[in-house]
Amino acid sequence: MTQRSKSLSTSICALAVATSLLAACGGGGAEAPPAQNNPPADTTPPVVTITDNVAATTATGDVTFSFAFNEDVGTSFTTDDITVAGGTKGTFTRIGGTSATLVVTPTANAAGTIQLSIAAGRFSDAAGNLNVAASSQQAFNTVIPVVETRLVTFDETISPVLTGFGGAEDATVVVDPTNAANRVAKVVKSATAELWAGATVSVCPNNAVAALPFTSTLTKLTARVWSPTAGTPVRLKVENAADGSKSVETEAVTTVAAGWQTLTFNFSNPATGTPALNLGNVYNKVSVFFNFGTTGAAAGGAKTYYLDDLAFEGATFSAACAAAAATTTITMDEGAAPALTGFGGAEDSSLQPDPSNAANKVARVIKSATAEVWAGTTVSNLANNTIATIGFSASAQTITVRVWSPTAGTPVRLKVENATDGNKSVETEATTTVAGGWQTLSFNFANAVAGTPALNLANVYNRVSIFFNFGTTGAAAGGAKTYYFEDVVYPTATAVPPVTAGLPITFDNSTVTYTLTGFGGAENAAVVADPAGGANMVARVVKSGTAELWAGTTVSTGANFSIATIPFSASAKTMTVRVYAPAAGIPVRLKVEDAADQTRSVETEATTTVANGWQTLSFNFANQASGTAALNLAYTFNKASIFFNFGTTGAAGGGGTFYFDDLSFVP
């Protein structure tokens, strides 16, 4: 029994050891250790929130998208995980494991929405869980605003003028055939129209529009057009309203039938055989030619087209008409009748009643049966067969004359010249297109007749002559012929020819040419040394013993006996002159006038108080000399003459030697 018990105890201890129960075998009790706690497995997918930096509803440029993750995704998120539509991916920046950014550039010159998306399963967290899908949208508009200046809309208060030609004379402003609230130009190309039939569109005088500001990069006009057929060539021509030789033409082709579309005309691509765009020219006239190159007959009869919204593309500017140049008109109806001086067989030139209107006076020229090829007539309204100086300029080089010829096709030449220097002249021609009726011919002196001098804007032109049927003798013309003309319209001179010096006139400037022109017995006038000594130069005037009471001297520094324009105003009407006279009590008269129009003058006087010494006399032109014209502030005064001992002849004791200096204007 004892042995058996021992064996049992040994077995229990062994079992206790085997089960790791650390208790004393043979006595006492024991408990098993507690079980270990393990965390649950991570099975949550990462989530990304997408925002962008655009505060407005619509983006107009690059958009920066931001990605915020709810847990660290390490480097598993890359730009390749992002899909973009409506734009182009740019710079991708990983800020850390929980954020990143991507710049997206929207589609250029377009409007739409950037669609940004991330598909599920593209990146993961540390536990290997893959992301859920995410997306974002952002509206954008990158359309470049159209920059243009409307030249003609046809909705102007004063309706534009349409001048058709070549079979497109039926051109008018009408209601838009598709929109009763809009007005457009309608051009009907007739069944007998020429291939070059077209219409000039104008809103300014002289068939013009505002000058087009072409540059090397701004060379386009646009126009809305309506054509009955697609594939119709439309030509647009721009030119100088005063000089048709300065032009450029280009074309565009319709792609819509019986509907409106906007055509672009790029003048850097001129039509074949036409001049290239010249940025040195002024272009201010526009004409449109529908179905250019096809006659009305070849087109199958009359066709109707429409035009609207003629615009200059790429720039904004004031589309205002240029200020009209001032003009002078010789009408033949003046109270002081113009003079007509015929020559070479046109001596029978006189003022007569208009053959078509007896109440109107016109110039009649009879070119005799024995007339020379150059027979003509000078028209004048001032002394020496002159007119007021013609104000030619870079933008005003045209004279118009209304003429009547017994036949069409008659060449008419117009010549202008300097009345004192016939070498300074320019001639140009125009041709009549009407027989036995009046028409206005335009003479562009920028186009001088071959073999004659070119227009020189530095010259003074103050004489004009007209030559009917120039180049043909009276005999070759079949005998005497009668012509008429009137309304000679020429640019008014708004400035005197350039002068070489202003005021005061001191006679001491070595770069200036001082001219003293004596008259009436004071021809002995010269620039000499000051009689009081020193290095000063002055003007000396010798009034002879036979001088007239009005003997005097004109002082000039510029062409046409001119000086700088005297800036008279309501508060400044005085000039001063230093004078040296042999006696006190001598009246000195000063006269100023318009160098281009001697009828515009004013005279005043002062009296010396010093004998044989210098003194400064003041001449107030607000107090004109008795019997002379009052000061007119609207006139130009740029010529000055001085008269010593005015009113006394040389024989009556008015002669002697006088000096003057420092002709000045008092502001």
XYZ file of C-alpha atoms in Angstrom, residues 355-611:
257
model
C -25.284 127.642 -117.846
C -27.551 125.471 -115.691
C -28.532 128.053 -113.056
C -28.662 131.695 -114.018
C -28.643 132.801 -110.374
C -25.179 131.358 -109.890
C -21.938 132.946 -111.077
C -19.171 130.762 -112.485
C -15.921 131.151 -114.362
C -16.192 130.614 -118.112
C -13.086 129.665 -120.078
C -13.059 129.577 -123.868
C -10.100 127.682 -125.262
C -9.763 129.170 -128.734
C -9.261 127.376 -132.029
C -5.629 128.592 -132.030
C -4.934 127.829 -128.388
C -1.654 126.291 -127.248
C -1.521 122.887 -125.548
C -0.856 124.769 -122.300
C -3.612 127.379 -122.591
C -5.067 128.073 -119.168
C -6.483 130.525 -116.662
C -5.179 131.876 -113.362
C -7.816 132.650 -110.747
C -6.953 135.172 -108.036
C -8.519 137.337 -105.375
C -5.407 139.114 -104.067
C -2.752 141.321 -105.625
C -0.154 139.935 -108.034
C -2.526 137.205 -109.295
C -2.450 135.469 -105.920
C -4.746 133.787 -103.465
C -4.258 133.240 -99.725
C -1.481 130.732 -99.077
C -2.648 127.143 -99.592
C -2.339 125.185 -96.355
C -0.909 121.960 -97.684
C 0.140 119.488 -94.988
C 0.926 115.802 -94.622
C -2.811 115.094 -94.332
C -4.213 117.828 -96.600
C -2.888 117.776 -100.150
C -6.069 117.909 -102.228
C -7.913 120.719 -103.996
C -11.375 120.202 -105.464
C -12.935 122.165 -108.314
C -16.451 121.952 -109.727
C -16.165 121.837 -113.522
C -18.362 121.704 -116.621
C -16.987 120.230 -119.847
C -18.737 119.636 -123.168
C -17.236 116.138 -123.269
C -16.298 113.345 -120.892
C -12.721 112.154 -120.854
C -11.296 115.667 -120.866
C -8.005 116.000 -118.929
C -8.020 118.984 -116.588
C -4.734 120.105 -115.084
C -4.388 122.213 -111.948
C -1.160 124.008 -111.107
C -0.199 125.796 -107.903
C 2.936 127.886 -107.525
C 4.711 130.550 -105.539
C 3.717 133.941 -106.927
C 7.269 135.306 -106.558
C 9.143 132.168 -107.587
C 7.645 130.161 -110.450
C 10.189 127.390 -109.871
C 8.244 126.469 -106.751
C 5.258 124.780 -108.340
C 3.385 121.492 -108.506
C 0.881 120.203 -111.073
C -1.637 117.375 -111.080
C -4.542 116.232 -113.251
C -8.036 114.779 -113.147
C -10.338 113.692 -115.970
C -13.985 114.531 -116.542
C -16.503 111.700 -116.621
C -19.585 113.804 -117.397
C -20.439 115.457 -120.711
C -22.359 118.728 -120.710
C -22.881 118.713 -116.957
C -21.304 119.697 -113.665
C -19.091 117.442 -111.587
C -16.535 117.923 -108.815
C -12.999 116.891 -109.682
C -10.437 116.115 -107.007
C -6.819 117.150 -107.579
C -4.382 115.284 -105.337
C -1.068 117.124 -105.346
C 0.650 114.177 -103.694
C 0.489 112.733 -107.219
C 2.361 115.272 -109.287
C 2.229 114.966 -113.073
C 5.245 113.122 -114.448
C 8.036 115.529 -115.323
C 6.843 118.257 -112.966
C 8.153 119.048 -109.465
C 6.835 117.130 -106.475
C 4.848 118.823 -103.736
C 7.202 120.450 -101.220
C 5.473 121.256 -97.948
C 8.181 123.776 -97.126
C 7.196 125.934 -100.096
C 4.606 128.694 -100.120
C 1.959 128.123 -102.803
C -0.288 131.128 -103.368
C -1.220 131.071 -107.052
C -3.518 128.609 -108.834
C -4.183 128.052 -112.547
C -6.478 125.644 -114.390
C -5.898 124.126 -117.849
C -8.785 122.472 -119.707
C -7.973 119.709 -122.222
C -4.320 120.089 -121.314
C -1.959 118.741 -123.944
C -4.270 119.359 -126.898
C -4.177 122.463 -129.066
C -7.319 124.272 -130.081
C -6.785 123.173 -133.662
C -6.389 119.508 -132.683
C -9.534 119.770 -130.565
C -11.516 120.755 -133.634
C -11.934 124.403 -132.805
C -12.885 126.600 -129.883
C -14.382 124.884 -126.837
C -16.130 126.383 -123.815
C -15.602 125.181 -120.245
C -16.786 126.367 -116.838
C -15.514 126.047 -113.297
C -16.340 127.259 -109.780
C -15.945 126.384 -106.076
C -12.189 126.040 -105.893
C -11.780 124.482 -102.420
C -8.289 124.341 -100.938
C -6.782 123.773 -97.457
C -6.533 126.886 -95.351
C -3.080 127.774 -94.107
C -3.192 127.398 -90.332
C 0.478 128.086 -89.758
C 3.064 130.231 -91.477
C 6.098 128.681 -93.144
C 8.817 127.753 -90.662
C 10.846 130.718 -89.469
C 14.411 130.679 -88.278
C 13.960 132.877 -85.265
C 11.283 134.004 -82.852
C 10.886 137.210 -80.926
C 12.590 139.433 -79.978
C 14.473 140.240 -83.162
C 17.887 141.487 -82.026
C 20.007 141.363 -85.234
C 22.771 139.689 -83.186
C 22.065 135.989 -83.832
C 24.689 134.732 -86.280
C 22.525 131.684 -87.138
C 19.619 133.817 -88.302
C 19.218 135.538 -91.638
C 17.690 138.978 -91.103
C 16.098 140.492 -94.189
C 15.248 144.195 -94.481
C 12.968 145.027 -97.395
C 12.580 148.767 -97.931
C 9.894 150.373 -100.055
C 8.559 153.799 -101.069
C 11.983 155.452 -100.826
C 13.424 153.524 -97.875
C 15.098 150.836 -99.960
C 18.478 151.665 -98.401
C 18.032 149.430 -95.352
C 20.728 147.174 -93.895
C 22.012 145.494 -90.743
C 24.963 147.540 -89.429
C 26.951 148.209 -86.277
C 25.259 150.192 -83.534
C 25.944 153.929 -84.203
C 26.356 154.428 -80.443
C 29.367 152.119 -80.456
C 30.024 148.639 -79.176
C 29.668 145.237 -80.843
C 25.886 145.396 -81.125
C 24.217 145.032 -84.557
C 21.110 147.003 -85.453
C 18.910 147.809 -88.454
C 19.635 151.035 -90.323
C 16.932 152.683 -92.449
C 17.688 155.603 -94.773
C 14.565 157.505 -95.811
C 15.606 159.318 -98.985
C 14.952 162.921 -100.010
C 12.396 161.670 -102.563
C 10.703 159.152 -100.267
C 6.933 158.777 -100.111
C 5.136 159.683 -96.902
C 4.533 155.923 -96.421
C 8.144 154.845 -97.027
C 9.056 152.009 -94.686
C 10.897 148.768 -94.090
C 9.706 145.185 -93.575
C 11.854 143.051 -91.269
C 11.713 139.303 -91.724
C 13.419 136.120 -90.573
C 11.391 133.577 -92.516
C 9.886 132.890 -95.907
C 7.278 135.160 -97.472
C 8.568 138.190 -95.477
C 7.454 136.573 -92.216
C 8.532 136.554 -88.608
C 7.365 134.289 -85.788
C 3.646 134.598 -85.132
C 2.932 137.389 -82.661
C 0.868 135.868 -79.801
C -1.642 138.664 -79.305
C -4.382 137.997 -76.751
C -7.124 139.878 -74.935
C -4.599 140.914 -72.292
C -1.451 141.206 -74.420
C -1.544 143.630 -77.343
C 1.728 145.554 -77.067
C 5.081 145.419 -78.844
C 8.221 147.430 -78.153
C 11.063 148.597 -80.399
C 14.323 150.350 -79.522
C 14.784 153.250 -81.940
C 17.456 155.861 -82.679
C 16.297 159.010 -84.508
C 18.018 162.285 -85.423
C 15.327 164.314 -83.648
C 12.651 164.119 -81.008
C 8.969 164.356 -81.983
C 9.260 161.982 -84.935
C 6.200 159.735 -85.426
C 7.101 156.060 -85.885
C 4.420 153.722 -87.187
C 4.499 149.937 -86.693
C 2.322 147.695 -88.855
C 1.766 143.965 -88.381
C -0.137 141.761 -90.797
C -0.771 138.198 -91.988
C 2.087 137.225 -94.279
C -0.365 135.128 -96.306
C -3.171 137.709 -96.455
C -2.249 141.400 -96.552
C -5.869 142.412 -95.983
C -5.454 141.296 -92.368
C -3.403 144.003 -90.678
C -3.285 146.492 -87.833
C -1.190 149.675 -87.410
C -0.332 151.910 -84.479
C 2.108 154.759 -83.706
C 4.490 156.118 -81.072
C 6.620 159.297 -81.051
C 10.303 159.740 -80.279
C 11.307 161.939 -77.326
C 15.089 161.603 -77.679
C 17.362 163.058 -80.377
